[in-house]
Structure formats: structure tokens, C-alpha cells
Coordinates of C-alpha atoms in Angstrom, one line a residue:
M291 CA 18.6 -60.5 -95.2
L292 CA 15.0 -60.1 -95.8
E293 CA 13.2 -57.3 -98.0
K294 CA 13.6 -53.9 -97.2
S295 CA 11.3 -52.2 -94.9
E296 CA 11.0 -49.5 -92.4
F297 CA 11.4 -50.7 -88.5
I298 CA 10.6 -48.3 -85.8
A299 CA 13.6 -49.0 -83.5
Q300 CA 12.6 -46.6 -80.5
K301 CA 10.5 -44.1 -79.5
L302 CA 10.7 -41.1 -77.0
L303 CA 10.3 -42.2 -72.8
A304 CA 9.1 -39.7 -70.8
P305 CA 9.0 -39.7 -67.0
D306 CA 6.4 -42.0 -65.3
P307 CA 6.1 -41.8 -61.5
Y308 CA 4.6 -45.8 -61.3
I309 CA 7.9 -46.6 -63.1
N310 CA 10.8 -44.2 -63.1
S311 CA 10.6 -40.4 -62.8
E312 CA 14.3 -39.2 -62.5
G313 CA 14.1 -36.5 -64.9
A314 CA 17.9 -36.5 -65.6
L315 CA 17.4 -40.3 -66.8
F316 CA 15.2 -38.9 -69.6
Y317 CA 16.5 -35.1 -70.6
H318 CA 18.7 -32.7 -69.5
C319 CA 18.1 -28.9 -70.2
A320 CA 18.6 -25.3 -69.9
G321 CA 16.2 -22.6 -69.5
N322 CA 12.7 -23.1 -68.9
S323 CA 12.3 -26.2 -70.5
G324 CA 11.1 -29.8 -69.0
Y325 CA 8.4 -32.5 -69.1
D326 CA 4.8 -31.4 -68.8
S327 CA 3.3 -34.4 -66.9
V328 CA -0.5 -32.8 -67.0
R329 CA -0.4 -32.6 -71.0
R330 CA 2.0 -35.3 -71.6
H331 CA 4.6 -33.7 -73.8
Y332 CA 8.2 -32.1 -73.4
Y333 CA 8.4 -28.4 -73.9
V334 CA 10.8 -25.7 -74.4
E335 CA 10.3 -22.2 -73.9
K336 CA 12.3 -19.6 -76.3
G337 CA 15.6 -19.6 -75.7
G338 CA 16.0 -22.4 -74.0
K339 CA 17.2 -26.1 -74.6
L340 CA 16.3 -29.7 -74.3
V341 CA 18.9 -32.4 -74.9
F342 CA 18.2 -36.1 -74.9
D343 CA 21.5 -37.2 -73.9
S344 CA 20.6 -39.6 -71.1
Y345 CA 20.0 -43.0 -70.6
F346 CA 16.5 -43.8 -71.6
N347 CA 16.2 -41.7 -74.7
C348 CA 19.8 -41.6 -76.2
F349 CA 19.8 -44.1 -79.4
P350 CA 22.9 -46.7 -79.0
L351 CA 23.4 -47.0 -83.1
H352 CA 26.5 -49.3 -82.2
L353 CA 24.7 -52.2 -81.0
Y354 CA 22.9 -52.1 -84.7
D355 CA 24.9 -54.0 -87.6
L356 CA 24.0 -51.8 -90.2
T357 CA 25.2 -51.7 -94.0
D358 CA 25.1 -49.7 -97.0
E359 CA 22.1 -50.9 -97.5
H360 CA 20.3 -48.8 -94.5
S361 CA 19.7 -45.7 -93.7
L362 CA 18.4 -43.9 -90.4
E363 CA 15.8 -41.4 -89.8
V364 CA 14.3 -39.1 -87.0
R365 CA 10.7 -38.6 -87.2
I366 CA 9.4 -35.5 -84.8
K367 CA 5.9 -34.4 -83.9
A368 CA 6.0 -31.1 -82.7
K369 CA 4.8 -27.6 -82.2
G370 CA 6.9 -24.4 -82.8
K371 CA 10.1 -23.3 -84.0
S372 CA 13.5 -25.1 -83.0
I373 CA 17.1 -25.2 -83.9
F374 CA 17.7 -29.2 -84.0
S375 CA 20.8 -30.8 -83.9
A376 CA 21.7 -34.7 -83.6
G377 CA 25.4 -35.6 -82.4
Q378 CA 27.0 -38.9 -81.7
A379 CA 29.2 -39.7 -78.8
H380 CA 32.1 -42.3 -78.9
W381 CA 33.6 -43.9 -76.1
Q382 CA 36.8 -42.3 -74.8
K383 CA 37.4 -40.0 -78.3
S384 CA 35.6 -36.8 -79.7
G385 CA 32.2 -37.2 -80.9
D386 CA 30.4 -36.1 -84.5
M387 CA 27.9 -33.2 -85.1
L388 CA 25.9 -35.1 -87.3
I389 CA 23.2 -32.5 -88.3
E390 CA 22.0 -29.0 -87.2
T391 CA 19.0 -27.2 -88.6
H392 CA 16.2 -24.9 -88.4
I393 CA 12.9 -26.6 -88.3
D394 CA 9.2 -25.3 -87.9
F395 CA 6.8 -27.4 -86.7
S396 CA 3.6 -25.7 -87.7
N397 CA 1.1 -28.4 -86.8
E398 CA 1.6 -31.2 -83.9
D399 CA -0.4 -33.8 -86.1
E400 CA 2.4 -33.6 -88.7
Q401 CA 5.3 -35.9 -88.5
L402 CA 8.7 -34.2 -90.2
S403 CA 11.5 -37.0 -91.1
V404 CA 15.0 -35.8 -90.7
P405 CA 17.7 -37.8 -92.2
I406 CA 20.7 -38.9 -90.0
P407 CA 23.6 -39.5 -92.1
L408 CA 25.1 -43.2 -90.9
M409 CA 29.3 -42.6 -90.0
E410 CA 31.9 -44.8 -90.7
E411 CA 32.3 -45.5 -87.0
S412 CA 29.0 -45.5 -85.0
G413 CA 28.4 -44.6 -81.4
V414 CA 25.6 -43.2 -79.1
I415 CA 23.3 -40.5 -81.0
F416 CA 21.6 -38.1 -79.0
L417 CA 19.0 -35.2 -80.0
E418 CA 19.2 -31.7 -78.8
F419 CA 16.5 -29.2 -79.5
T420 CA 16.9 -25.0 -78.9
A421 CA 13.6 -23.6 -79.0
R422 CA 13.4 -20.2 -81.2
E423 CA 10.1 -19.8 -80.4
P424 CA 7.8 -21.9 -77.7
L425 CA 8.3 -25.3 -78.4
E426 CA 6.2 -28.5 -77.7
I427 CA 7.7 -32.2 -78.2
Y428 CA 5.0 -34.9 -78.8
D429 CA 7.1 -37.7 -80.0
V430 CA 10.2 -38.8 -81.6
E431 CA 11.0 -42.2 -83.6
F432 CA 14.4 -43.5 -84.5
V433 CA 13.4 -45.5 -88.0
I434 CA 15.8 -47.8 -89.8
I435 CA 15.1 -48.2 -93.5
G436 CA 16.2 -51.2 -95.1
P437 CA 16.3 -55.0 -94.8
R438 CA 16.3 -56.6 -91.3
R439 CA 18.6 -59.5 -91.0
R440 CA 16.3 -62.0 -89.6
E441 CA 12.7 -62.1 -88.6
V442 CA 12.2 -61.8 -84.9
S443 CA 9.2 -62.6 -82.6
V444 CA 9.3 -62.8 -79.1
C445 CA 7.6 -65.2 -76.6
A446 CA 7.4 -63.3 -73.1
V447 CA 7.4 -65.9 -69.8
I448 CA 6.6 -64.8 -66.4
T449 CA 6.6 -67.0 -63.7
T450 CA 4.5 -65.9 -60.7
Y451 CA 3.8 -67.2 -57.1
K452 CA 1.2 -65.7 -55.3
R453 CA 1.6 -62.1 -56.7
D454 CA -1.4 -61.8 -58.8
R455 CA -1.9 -58.3 -58.1
E456 CA 1.4 -57.4 -60.1
V457 CA 1.0 -59.8 -62.7
Q458 CA -2.4 -58.1 -63.4
N459 CA -0.9 -54.9 -63.7
T460 CA 1.9 -56.1 -66.1
A461 CA -0.3 -57.4 -68.5
K462 CA -2.7 -53.9 -68.4
R463 CA 0.2 -52.0 -69.4
L464 CA 1.3 -54.6 -72.3
E465 CA -2.3 -54.3 -73.6
A466 CA -1.9 -50.7 -73.2
Y467 CA 1.2 -50.6 -75.0
F468 CA 0.4 -53.2 -77.6
S469 CA -2.9 -51.2 -78.6
R470 CA -0.8 -47.9 -79.3
N471 CA 1.8 -49.8 -80.9
A472 CA 0.5 -52.1 -83.6
D473 CA 3.4 -52.2 -85.5
I474 CA 5.2 -54.6 -83.1
A475 CA 2.0 -56.4 -81.4
P476 CA 2.2 -59.4 -84.0
L477 CA 5.9 -59.9 -82.9
F478 CA 4.8 -60.4 -79.4
R479 CA 3.1 -63.1 -77.0
L480 CA 2.8 -63.7 -73.5
I481 CA 2.8 -66.7 -71.2
V482 CA 2.1 -66.3 -67.8
V483 CA 3.2 -69.4 -65.4
D484 CA 1.4 -69.5 -62.1
N485 CA 3.3 -71.7 -59.5
G486 CA 0.6 -70.2 -56.5
G487 CA -2.4 -70.9 -57.9
E488 CA -4.0 -67.4 -57.8
T489 CA -3.8 -66.2 -61.3
D490 CA -6.2 -67.7 -63.5
T491 CA -6.4 -65.0 -66.5
V492 CA -4.9 -62.0 -67.3
P493 CA -6.1 -58.9 -69.2
F494 CA -3.6 -59.3 -72.5
S495 CA -5.5 -60.6 -75.5
A496 CA -2.1 -62.3 -76.6
A497 CA -1.5 -64.0 -73.5
R498 CA -2.2 -67.4 -71.8
V499 CA -1.6 -69.0 -68.1
I500 CA -0.4 -72.1 -67.7
K501 CA -0.8 -73.7 -63.9
N502 CA 2.4 -75.5 -62.9
P503 CA 3.5 -77.4 -59.9
N504 CA 5.6 -74.8 -57.6
Y505 CA 9.4 -75.7 -58.8
G506 CA 10.2 -72.0 -58.1
G507 CA 11.6 -69.8 -60.9
A508 CA 13.5 -72.4 -62.5
G509 CA 10.9 -74.9 -63.0
G510 CA 8.5 -72.2 -64.0
F511 CA 10.6 -70.7 -66.6
M512 CA 11.5 -74.0 -67.9
R513 CA 8.3 -74.9 -68.3
G514 CA 7.2 -71.6 -70.1
L515 CA 10.3 -72.5 -72.6
L516 CA 9.2 -75.9 -73.7
E517 CA 5.4 -74.5 -74.0
T518 CA 7.0 -72.0 -76.4
I519 CA 8.9 -74.6 -78.2
D520 CA 5.7 -76.5 -78.4
D521 CA 4.0 -73.4 -79.5
G522 CA 6.8 -73.1 -82.6
R523 CA 5.9 -69.3 -83.2
A524 CA 8.7 -67.3 -81.4
S525 CA 11.8 -67.0 -82.4
H526 CA 13.1 -66.0 -78.8
A527 CA 12.3 -66.1 -75.5
L528 CA 12.1 -63.6 -72.8
F529 CA 12.1 -64.2 -69.4
M530 CA 10.7 -61.4 -66.9
D531 CA 9.9 -60.9 -63.0
D532 CA 6.5 -60.9 -62.1
D533 CA 7.1 -58.0 -59.3
A534 CA 9.4 -56.0 -61.5
S535 CA 8.5 -52.6 -63.3
F536 CA 9.3 -51.6 -66.6
F537 CA 8.9 -49.4 -69.9
P538 CA 6.9 -51.8 -72.4
E539 CA 9.4 -50.0 -74.9
N540 CA 12.0 -52.3 -73.7
I541 CA 10.2 -54.6 -76.1
R542 CA 10.5 -52.5 -79.1
R543 CA 14.1 -51.7 -78.1
T544 CA 15.1 -55.4 -77.9
L545 CA 13.2 -56.4 -80.9
A546 CA 14.8 -53.9 -82.9
V547 CA 18.6 -54.8 -81.8
L548 CA 17.9 -58.5 -82.6
S549 CA 16.2 -57.9 -85.8
F550 CA 19.3 -55.9 -86.8
S551 CA 22.0 -57.6 -85.6
K552 CA 24.5 -60.3 -87.5
H553 CA 24.8 -62.4 -84.6
S554 CA 22.4 -65.2 -84.5
N555 CA 23.2 -65.9 -81.1
L556 CA 22.5 -62.6 -79.8
A557 CA 21.1 -62.4 -76.3
I558 CA 19.7 -58.9 -74.2
S559 CA 19.9 -58.7 -70.8
G560 CA 18.1 -55.7 -69.2
A561 CA 19.8 -53.8 -66.5
M562 CA 18.6 -53.3 -62.8
I563 CA 17.6 -50.4 -60.9
T564 CA 16.4 -50.6 -57.6
K565 CA 13.6 -48.6 -55.9
L566 CA 15.6 -47.3 -53.6
H567 CA 17.7 -45.4 -55.8
K568 CA 16.1 -45.3 -59.1
W569 CA 19.1 -43.0 -60.4
M570 CA 21.8 -45.6 -59.7
M571 CA 22.6 -48.5 -61.8
W572 CA 22.3 -51.7 -59.8
E573 CA 23.6 -54.3 -62.4
D574 CA 24.2 -54.0 -66.0
T575 CA 24.6 -57.8 -66.5
A576 CA 27.3 -59.8 -64.5
T577 CA 29.9 -62.1 -64.6
F578 CA 30.4 -65.1 -62.4
R579 CA 34.5 -66.2 -62.1
G580 CA 33.9 -67.9 -58.7
G581 CA 31.4 -65.5 -57.4
C582 CA 28.9 -62.9 -58.9
R583 CA 30.1 -59.7 -60.1
P584 CA 27.8 -56.9 -61.2
L585 CA 28.9 -54.7 -63.7
H586 CA 29.0 -50.9 -63.5
T587 CA 27.0 -51.2 -59.8
G588 CA 26.8 -47.7 -58.4
R589 CA 27.2 -45.7 -61.3
D590 CA 25.1 -42.6 -61.5
L591 CA 23.1 -42.6 -64.5
R592 CA 22.0 -38.9 -64.3
H593 CA 25.4 -38.2 -65.9
F594 CA 25.9 -38.7 -69.7
M595 CA 29.2 -40.0 -69.2
E596 CA 28.1 -42.6 -66.9
V597 CA 25.9 -43.8 -69.4
M598 CA 28.4 -43.9 -71.9
T599 CA 30.5 -46.3 -69.6
C600 CA 27.8 -48.4 -69.0
A601 CA 26.9 -48.6 -73.0
F602 CA 30.5 -49.2 -74.2
D603 CA 32.8 -50.6 -71.2
K604 CA 31.7 -54.1 -71.3
P605 CA 33.3 -57.1 -73.2
F606 CA 31.0 -58.3 -76.1
M607 CA 31.8 -61.8 -75.7
S608 CA 32.7 -63.4 -72.1
P609 CA 32.2 -67.1 -71.4
S610 CA 31.6 -66.0 -67.9
R611 CA 29.1 -63.6 -68.4
Y612 CA 25.1 -64.0 -67.5
G613 CA 22.0 -61.8 -67.9
G614 CA 19.5 -62.1 -64.5
W615 CA 15.7 -63.6 -65.3
W616 CA 14.3 -60.0 -64.3
Y617 CA 14.5 -59.4 -68.0
F618 CA 16.4 -62.0 -70.2
C619 CA 15.6 -62.2 -74.3
F620 CA 17.6 -65.2 -75.9
P621 CA 17.2 -67.1 -79.0
I622 CA 15.4 -70.4 -78.6
A623 CA 17.3 -72.2 -80.9
E624 CA 20.8 -71.5 -78.8
A625 CA 19.1 -72.8 -75.9
K626 CA 20.5 -76.4 -75.9
T627 CA 21.0 -76.7 -72.4
L628 CA 17.9 -76.1 -69.9
T629 CA 18.9 -74.8 -66.3
F630 CA 19.6 -76.6 -62.9
P631 CA 16.8 -77.5 -60.6
F632 CA 17.7 -74.5 -58.3
F633 CA 14.3 -73.5 -57.3
V634 CA 15.4 -70.0 -57.5
R635 CA 18.7 -68.1 -57.2
G636 CA 21.1 -69.3 -59.7
D637 CA 19.1 -70.7 -62.4
D638 CA 19.7 -67.6 -65.0
I639 CA 23.4 -67.9 -64.1
Y640 CA 23.6 -71.4 -64.7
F641 CA 21.2 -71.1 -68.1
S642 CA 23.5 -68.2 -69.4
L643 CA 26.7 -70.1 -68.7
A644 CA 25.6 -73.9 -70.2
N645 CA 24.7 -72.1 -73.2
N646 CA 26.5 -70.3 -76.1
F647 CA 24.8 -66.7 -76.2
Q648 CA 26.5 -63.6 -76.8
I649 CA 24.9 -61.5 -74.1
I650 CA 24.8 -57.6 -74.6
A651 CA 22.6 -54.6 -72.5
I652 CA 21.0 -52.1 -74.1
P653 CA 20.9 -48.4 -72.3
G654 CA 17.3 -47.7 -71.2
V655 CA 16.5 -51.7 -71.3
V656 CA 16.1 -51.7 -67.9
S657 CA 14.1 -53.5 -64.9
I658 CA 13.2 -51.4 -61.5
Q659 CA 12.7 -53.5 -58.4
E660 CA 13.3 -54.2 -54.8
D661 CA 17.0 -54.3 -54.0
F662 CA 17.8 -58.0 -53.5
S663 CA 20.0 -57.1 -50.3
E664 CA 16.1 -56.0 -48.8
K665 CA 15.0 -59.5 -49.3
Q666 CA 17.8 -61.1 -47.5
S667 CA 17.4 -63.7 -44.9
P668 CA 18.6 -67.0 -43.8
L669 CA 16.8 -69.0 -46.6
T670 CA 18.3 -66.5 -49.8
L671 CA 22.1 -67.3 -48.4
Y672 CA 21.3 -70.7 -48.1
L673 CA 20.4 -70.6 -52.0
D674 CA 23.3 -68.3 -52.8
M675 CA 25.4 -70.7 -51.0
R676 CA 24.2 -73.8 -52.8
N677 CA 24.0 -71.6 -56.2
H678 CA 27.7 -70.7 -56.1
I679 CA 29.0 -74.1 -55.1
V680 CA 27.3 -75.8 -58.4
Q681 CA 28.4 -73.1 -60.7
N682 CA 32.1 -73.8 -59.6
L683 CA 31.7 -77.4 -59.8
T684 CA 30.4 -77.5 -63.1
F685 CA 31.7 -74.6 -65.1
L686 CA 35.0 -74.0 -63.6
N687 CA 36.0 -77.7 -63.5
G688 CA 39.7 -78.1 -63.9
K689 CA 40.2 -74.5 -63.8
K690 CA 40.2 -74.1 -59.9
S691 CA 40.7 -76.4 -57.0
A692 CA 39.2 -77.3 -54.0
R693 CA 41.1 -74.8 -52.2
A694 CA 39.1 -71.9 -54.4
D695 CA 35.9 -73.1 -53.2
L696 CA 36.6 -73.3 -50.1
K697 CA 37.7 -69.7 -49.9
M698 CA 34.7 -68.9 -51.1
M699 CA 32.7 -70.5 -48.7
R700 CA 34.9 -69.4 -45.8
S701 CA 34.0 -65.4 -46.9
F702 CA 30.2 -66.2 -47.4
F703 CA 30.2 -68.2 -43.8
W704 CA 32.8 -66.1 -41.9
R705 CA 30.8 -62.7 -42.7
Y706 CA 27.6 -64.1 -41.2
N707 CA 29.0 -66.1 -38.1
T708 CA 31.0 -63.3 -36.7
A709 CA 28.5 -60.7 -37.3
Y710 CA 26.1 -62.3 -35.0
H711 CA 24.0 -63.9 -37.9
Y712 CA 24.0 -67.6 -36.6
E713 CA 20.9 -68.4 -38.5
T714 CA 22.7 -67.6 -41.7
A715 CA 25.7 -69.3 -40.8
A716 CA 23.5 -72.2 -40.1
A717 CA 21.8 -72.1 -43.2
I718 CA 25.4 -71.9 -45.3
N719 CA 26.1 -74.8 -43.5
L720 CA 23.3 -76.6 -44.6
A721 CA 23.7 -75.6 -48.3
I722 CA 27.1 -76.9 -48.2
E723 CA 25.9 -80.4 -46.7
D724 CA 23.2 -80.4 -49.3
V725 CA 25.3 -80.2 -52.2
M726 CA 27.4 -82.5 -51.1
K727 CA 24.6 -85.2 -51.2
G728 CA 24.5 -85.1 -54.9
A729 CA 22.0 -85.7 -57.9
T730 CA 19.7 -87.4 -55.4
F731 CA 19.1 -84.5 -53.3
W732 CA 18.0 -82.3 -56.5
E733 CA 15.5 -85.1 -57.7
E734 CA 13.9 -85.2 -54.1
N735 CA 13.8 -81.4 -53.6
L736 CA 12.6 -80.1 -56.9
D737 CA 9.6 -78.0 -54.8
M738 CA 12.1 -77.0 -51.8
A739 CA 9.1 -77.6 -49.2
Q740 CA 11.0 -79.4 -47.0
K741 CA 14.1 -77.7 -46.9
R742 CA 12.1 -74.0 -46.7
A743 CA 10.3 -75.5 -43.8
E744 CA 13.6 -76.5 -42.1
I745 CA 15.2 -73.1 -42.8
A746 CA 12.3 -71.5 -41.3
K747 CA 12.5 -73.7 -38.1
L748 CA 16.1 -72.0 -37.9
M749 CA 14.9 -68.7 -38.0
A750 CA 14.1 -66.6 -34.4
Q751 CA 16.4 -63.5 -34.2
E752 CA 16.6 -63.0 -37.9
K753 CA 12.9 -63.2 -38.7
I754 CA 11.6 -59.4 -39.7
K755 CA 9.0 -57.8 -37.5
T756 CA 7.2 -55.1 -38.7
P757 CA 7.2 -53.0 -36.9
L758 CA 10.2 -53.8 -34.7
P759 CA 10.1 -52.0 -31.2
Y760 CA 13.3 -50.9 -29.9
D761 CA 14.9 -48.1 -27.8
P762 CA 16.8 -45.4 -29.6
N763 CA 19.0 -44.4 -26.6
Y764 CA 20.3 -47.6 -26.6
V765 CA 21.5 -47.8 -30.0
F766 CA 24.5 -45.9 -32.1
A767 CA 24.2 -45.4 -35.5
P768 CA 26.9 -46.7 -37.9
R769 CA 30.5 -44.8 -38.0
P770 CA 33.0 -44.7 -40.6
I771 CA 35.4 -47.6 -39.5
R772 CA 38.5 -46.8 -38.3
R773 CA 41.2 -49.7 -38.8
P774 CA 43.9 -48.8 -36.1
R775 CA 46.7 -51.8 -36.3
L776 CA 46.2 -52.7 -32.7
M777 CA 42.3 -53.0 -32.8
G778 CA 42.3 -54.9 -36.0
F779 CA 44.4 -57.5 -34.5
L780 CA 42.4 -57.6 -32.0
R781 CA 39.2 -57.8 -33.8
K782 CA 40.5 -60.7 -35.8
A783 CA 42.3 -62.5 -33.2
T784 CA 39.1 -62.7 -31.0
F785 CA 37.0 -63.5 -33.7
N786 CA 35.4 -59.9 -33.7
G787 CA 35.3 -60.3 -30.2
H788 CA 33.5 -63.9 -29.5
L789 CA 36.9 -64.6 -27.4
L790 CA 36.4 -61.4 -25.3
P791 CA 34.9 -61.2 -22.0
G792 CA 31.7 -59.2 -21.3
F793 CA 32.9 -56.2 -19.2
F794 CA 34.8 -55.5 -22.3
F795 CA 32.0 -54.9 -24.4
Y796 CA 29.9 -51.5 -24.5
K797 CA 26.4 -51.4 -23.1
K798 CA 24.9 -50.0 -26.4
G799 CA 24.4 -51.6 -29.4
R800 CA 24.4 -50.5 -32.9
I801 CA 21.6 -49.9 -35.4
L802 CA 22.1 -50.3 -39.1
S803 CA 19.9 -50.1 -42.3
L804 CA 18.4 -53.6 -43.8
S805 CA 20.7 -53.2 -46.7
D806 CA 24.0 -53.0 -44.4
R807 CA 23.6 -56.4 -42.7
A808 CA 26.4 -58.5 -41.2
I809 CA 29.1 -55.8 -41.4
G810 CA 31.4 -57.2 -38.7
P811 CA 33.6 -54.4 -37.9
Q812 CA 30.4 -52.3 -37.2
L813 CA 29.6 -54.8 -34.2
F814 CA 32.5 -55.3 -32.8
R815 CA 32.2 -55.1 -28.8
R816 CA 28.6 -54.3 -29.3
P817 CA 26.4 -56.5 -27.6
F818 CA 23.6 -56.4 -29.9
A819 CA 22.6 -54.8 -33.6
I820 CA 19.4 -53.8 -34.9
H821 CA 18.9 -53.7 -38.6
I822 CA 15.9 -52.1 -39.6
D823 CA 14.1 -50.3 -42.8
Q824 CA 13.3 -46.6 -41.2
S825 CA 10.7 -46.1 -43.8
N826 CA 8.5 -48.7 -42.5
G827 CA 9.8 -49.9 -39.1
A828 CA 10.5 -53.3 -40.4
G829 CA 13.4 -55.0 -38.8
Y830 CA 15.1 -57.6 -36.3
Q831 CA 17.5 -57.5 -33.4
V832 CA 20.7 -60.2 -33.1
E833 CA 22.6 -60.4 -30.2
I834 CA 26.0 -61.7 -29.5
N835 CA 26.1 -65.8 -28.9
R836 CA 29.5 -67.4 -28.3
R837 CA 27.8 -71.0 -28.0
K838 CA 26.4 -70.7 -31.3
F839 CA 29.4 -69.0 -32.8
F840 CA 31.6 -72.2 -31.8
K841 CA 28.6 -74.3 -32.9
N842 CA 28.6 -73.3 -36.1
W843 CA 32.2 -72.8 -36.8
L844 CA 33.2 -76.7 -35.9
K845 CA 30.1 -77.7 -38.1
F846 CA 31.6 -75.5 -40.8
C847 CA 35.3 -77.0 -40.5
R848 CA 33.5 -80.5 -40.6
L849 CA 31.8 -79.9 -43.7
T850 CA 34.6 -78.3 -45.5
W851 CA 37.0 -81.3 -44.9
A852 CA 34.9 -83.3 -46.0
Y853 CA 34.1 -81.3 -49.1
K854 CA 37.9 -81.3 -49.9
L855 CA 38.0 -85.2 -49.6
R856 CA 35.1 -85.8 -51.9
Y857 CA 36.0 -83.0 -54.5
G858 CA 36.8 -85.1 -57.6
R859 CA 33.7 -86.9 -57.0
L860 CA 31.7 -84.1 -56.6
L861 CA 33.4 -82.9 -60.0
N862 CA 32.3 -85.9 -61.9
A863 CA 28.8 -85.8 -60.1
Y864 CA 28.0 -82.4 -61.3
S865 CA 29.6 -82.6 -64.7
E866 CA 27.6 -85.8 -65.1
F867 CA 24.1 -84.0 -63.8
K868 CA 24.8 -81.5 -66.7
Q869 CA 24.6 -84.1 -69.1
K870 CA 21.7 -86.3 -68.2
R871 CA 19.3 -83.8 -66.1
T872 CA 19.5 -80.3 -67.9
S873 CA 17.6 -81.6 -71.1
S874 CA 14.4 -80.9 -72.3
G875 CA 13.4 -84.4 -71.3
F876 CA 14.4 -84.0 -67.6
W877 CA 11.7 -81.3 -67.2
Q878 CA 9.0 -82.6 -69.5
Q879 CA 9.0 -85.8 -67.5
R880 CA 9.0 -83.6 -63.7
F881 CA 5.8 -81.6 -65.8
G882 CA 4.1 -84.5 -66.8
M883 CA 4.5 -83.2 -70.4
Q884 CA 5.0 -85.9 -73.8
I885 CA 8.5 -86.6 -74.2
T886 CA 10.0 -87.1 -77.6
S887 CA 12.6 -89.2 -78.7
A888 CA 14.8 -86.2 -79.4
D889 CA 14.4 -84.9 -75.8
K890 CA 15.4 -87.8 -74.2

């Protein structure tokens, strides 16, 4: 351990309309209390109560490996009279009342320290203020006193492609944050890898911009990692999206957990919340076992029990767990294998599975961004299909058979081909075909320019138009799917209506949201479907086309038969690819960087 010191592990967060303003994710209250967004402080009127048992403001003590050499304090800046208490919640068992006391805050500039006892079993700590007189709360800090287990410094990497405005805004937020948090400013620096040629400088004093060929997120992040290694000052790298919103407080909490962890291979994966539903968990890390399985999707983070479930109900060490690169901080020394040249989609999964990281999530460390389902297109499904096949061939080698891969491919393909998304189904076929070409394909298509153009030519119906004109009198909204046996049998036997003659179909189509695409039962006996974002009118229309359906299906059958025959050779090819083409030398050669003998 290092010398004894004080480390501010966590500060109080407040709602911010530019990031997340869901009040119940920050606090719960009774009586006249809440957050004053004009004066920028929390308030509690006499008799009211403010409780920070919330996603953003609970303190996950169970993630810190503290010993008898450590102590914990809460430091508060406030004005007024309060009954202050600190509780500790545990998973599926009774909690602890750690402290309860009367505190008079006479001066808003004065900081009062309250020692918090450390119990034998640690959980999640939450604070509660009950006002005896009107109370204003300006700041709360959780401070760990004692030796850190290791020195941690972070170099963040943002890969951007023609999103200069978003990158500039992120850099401004970071500059403002670290100007107010000088204690951790020396522990953080930033590299912006510009794949699109738009970003030359950013307004953050500890940042530099690197121009890079457009090899997608995979190439951009690997360039940033190699530059970080060459620089030699950071112990950890942090990959972040260029279009995500986040509280810079994420960085303090990440530094704190890593500094007091006994695990040298610990990695922090930020959760993801979508801009559509800022109260709901989208993904709190995920696992890959033949397919992507996000953890805790749909949990309502306004409720503390749901927050507790996210905090505790995850395996600490899972060989199939991965973290998304919207926010992923990992020890550089443990990154023995670099990622696969996917361009985008799947590079984060591959990187996590290929390296010995212990991946955890921290409550409140989260990225807020667009729902992935709203970005869906034939191109993204092409990328997803490639990603799934390669992960299975590389990491499930010997654990599953070709039959499992074919079942996964059939699930992807059949969903879209039966739901009138023939262009997406054709792109899925193209992905299977390309994966079977082996190493040569990936080396020749690092920038994906040719493939992106090829898939763009496929897109006619499924290209989003803004606004999309349609007649609301000729569409029906989605309804609960009824599943009578006869109708279900008829739907399956006719391939969702593709074998039925036209007179069996209704005259009106179906209207669905962009996030509810390719739901076959909703389209049964409907001649067309409109997928639209009602907030801005963007959408597209698909129509039943029997010729395209059977053309795609026949090609899929040929491809999957060929895949089954070549399965053994493909396993060997992708195992060899992992050994020879995911090294530093492989990527350095593509970037024109100097290759040392150790990197070859």
C-alpha cells in the first residue's frame, strides 16, 4: 500500500437538464424539499426530509477494499439545523443505521466532518437529512482516509468521426469540471482520435488531438491506446463515446474505486441509459454467450430496490462479461490482446473477452445516449451479424457446435426476412459470406469503405426519410399480440403470410415506432408497415415482397450449408487470427507507427 492520505471518493450530484434531470435518480423527499436549480443547492423546509438513497448519490462502499487502516468521513457544507443520519443497505438482508445525530450548520462556507463507522460487512451507504429548521445543502463529500492500494492515473480516449460539436462540448465540460476539482486534475488527460478530419483542437488543457485513418471505432481506440502506452504516464485507459452525455464525476468515482481495489486487473464499465427513458437502465454491463445479453435492462432506477439489484446482482468475475466502449476504464498492463478490426460493433466485446479483466459497474457511473435500436439499419445488422459469428468462432471454440452458430444466424435472418425487412436480411447474408472469406477480407476492408457503399446500394425502402409522408387513415396502431393456436400455426406455416394469396390480407398496414422494428406477428396479413419516430416524423415504409423473401431465403440456405461444411477450417482460421493479428504490431503497422521487436 501507499502512504496514508485523504481521497475524496465521491461528491454529491444534482439534476442537470443537459445530462439527466430525473429527480428520483438523485434524491427522494418528503415534505417541502428538493433541488433548487436556480440557486444550485438542495433544500429542506422545516419538518421535511431529503434522502439520498438514489442511483447517482448512494455510496457503494462494498466496491472498496478497505482495511483497519482506513476510515470514512462524510464532509458536508450546509446552512440550517438538521437531524442527520447515515444508513447502510445490504442485498436481500437487513440494513444498518450507522449514525444519527443533530447537526447545526451555521455557515455555508464551513465544512463539517462526520465519521462513518465501517462495519464488518460493507454495503451501500445512503444519507438522510430531516430539517429541524430550514436547511440548504451545498455539498457532500465521501472521504476515505488511509493508504491507497495503488497509484492510478487515467488517459481517456475519444474516437470521433465528424462529430466535432459533440467533442467540443465534452472537452468544455471536462475543463470546467477539473478547474473545480484540482485534487484529481493531475490524474487525468485526454486523447481525441479524429477519424473524420473535422477536429483539430479541443478546449481542454490536458488534451491532444491525433489525426487517424478512418478505421472506425476499433482503429481509433487502438490508436489511442497505443499512443497512451507510448506516452507511459497513465496506468489506465478510458474509452468513451464521442456522442454520449455524462457527468464528469464519473471519473472521480472511477479513480477512487480503482485506487482502493486489491485487484490489479479491475476494469470499470459505465452503465448506459438512453435519452428516450432517462430513468431506465438500458445496460449495466453484459455477457456474451452465443449472443449479447445485457444485464438489468429495463430496471426503473427511480426505485432504490432496483438500484440495489443493479449494484449487487452481478457476477464479480465472469469469463463472458464485457463492457461497452461508451465508458470503459481498464488497466493498460492487463491489455495483452488488442481488439479485432471490426471497424465498429463488436470491438468492445472482443477486447473484453480476449483479456483477463475483472469487470464491474459503479452505481451512478453511466453514459446517457441514443437508443441503439433507433440507429438500426441494414448496415448495423450487417455489422452485428459479423460480430456475433466472429465472437463465437474465436471464444466459444470447442464449447459449441456449428449448429449453435446456425441457430443464432437463423434467428437474426428469419426475424427480418419475415417482417418485410428484405434489405436487412440481404445484409445479414452478406455478413455471413464475408466472415467465411477469412483473414484476407478483414485486412482488405479495414476502412469498410467498399462494404459501406455496397450496403448503401441495397437500401431503398429501409432508408429513413425525414419527414416520412403517410396517410394515418390507412394504418393501424400495434395491438397486443394474440396467439390462438390456429392463427399461430397459419402464420408459421405461411412464413408470416408470404405463402398467402393477396385476398387474405387486410387493406390497411401497421404503424410502429422505430424502436419496435421487425416484429413479425404485428405484420401478419398486413400489406405494409410504417416505422416512424413520432417526435420528428423520421421513418420508412416496408412492403411485403414474396420474390425478395424467397431470394434471400435461398441464399441464406446456401450460405449456412457452406458454413457448416467449412466450420472446422473457420475455427482454425479465427484462432490463428487472434494470435497473429490482434497484437500491437498489427495495428502499429496499419497506423504507420514504429514497431518494436516486442510488439511483432
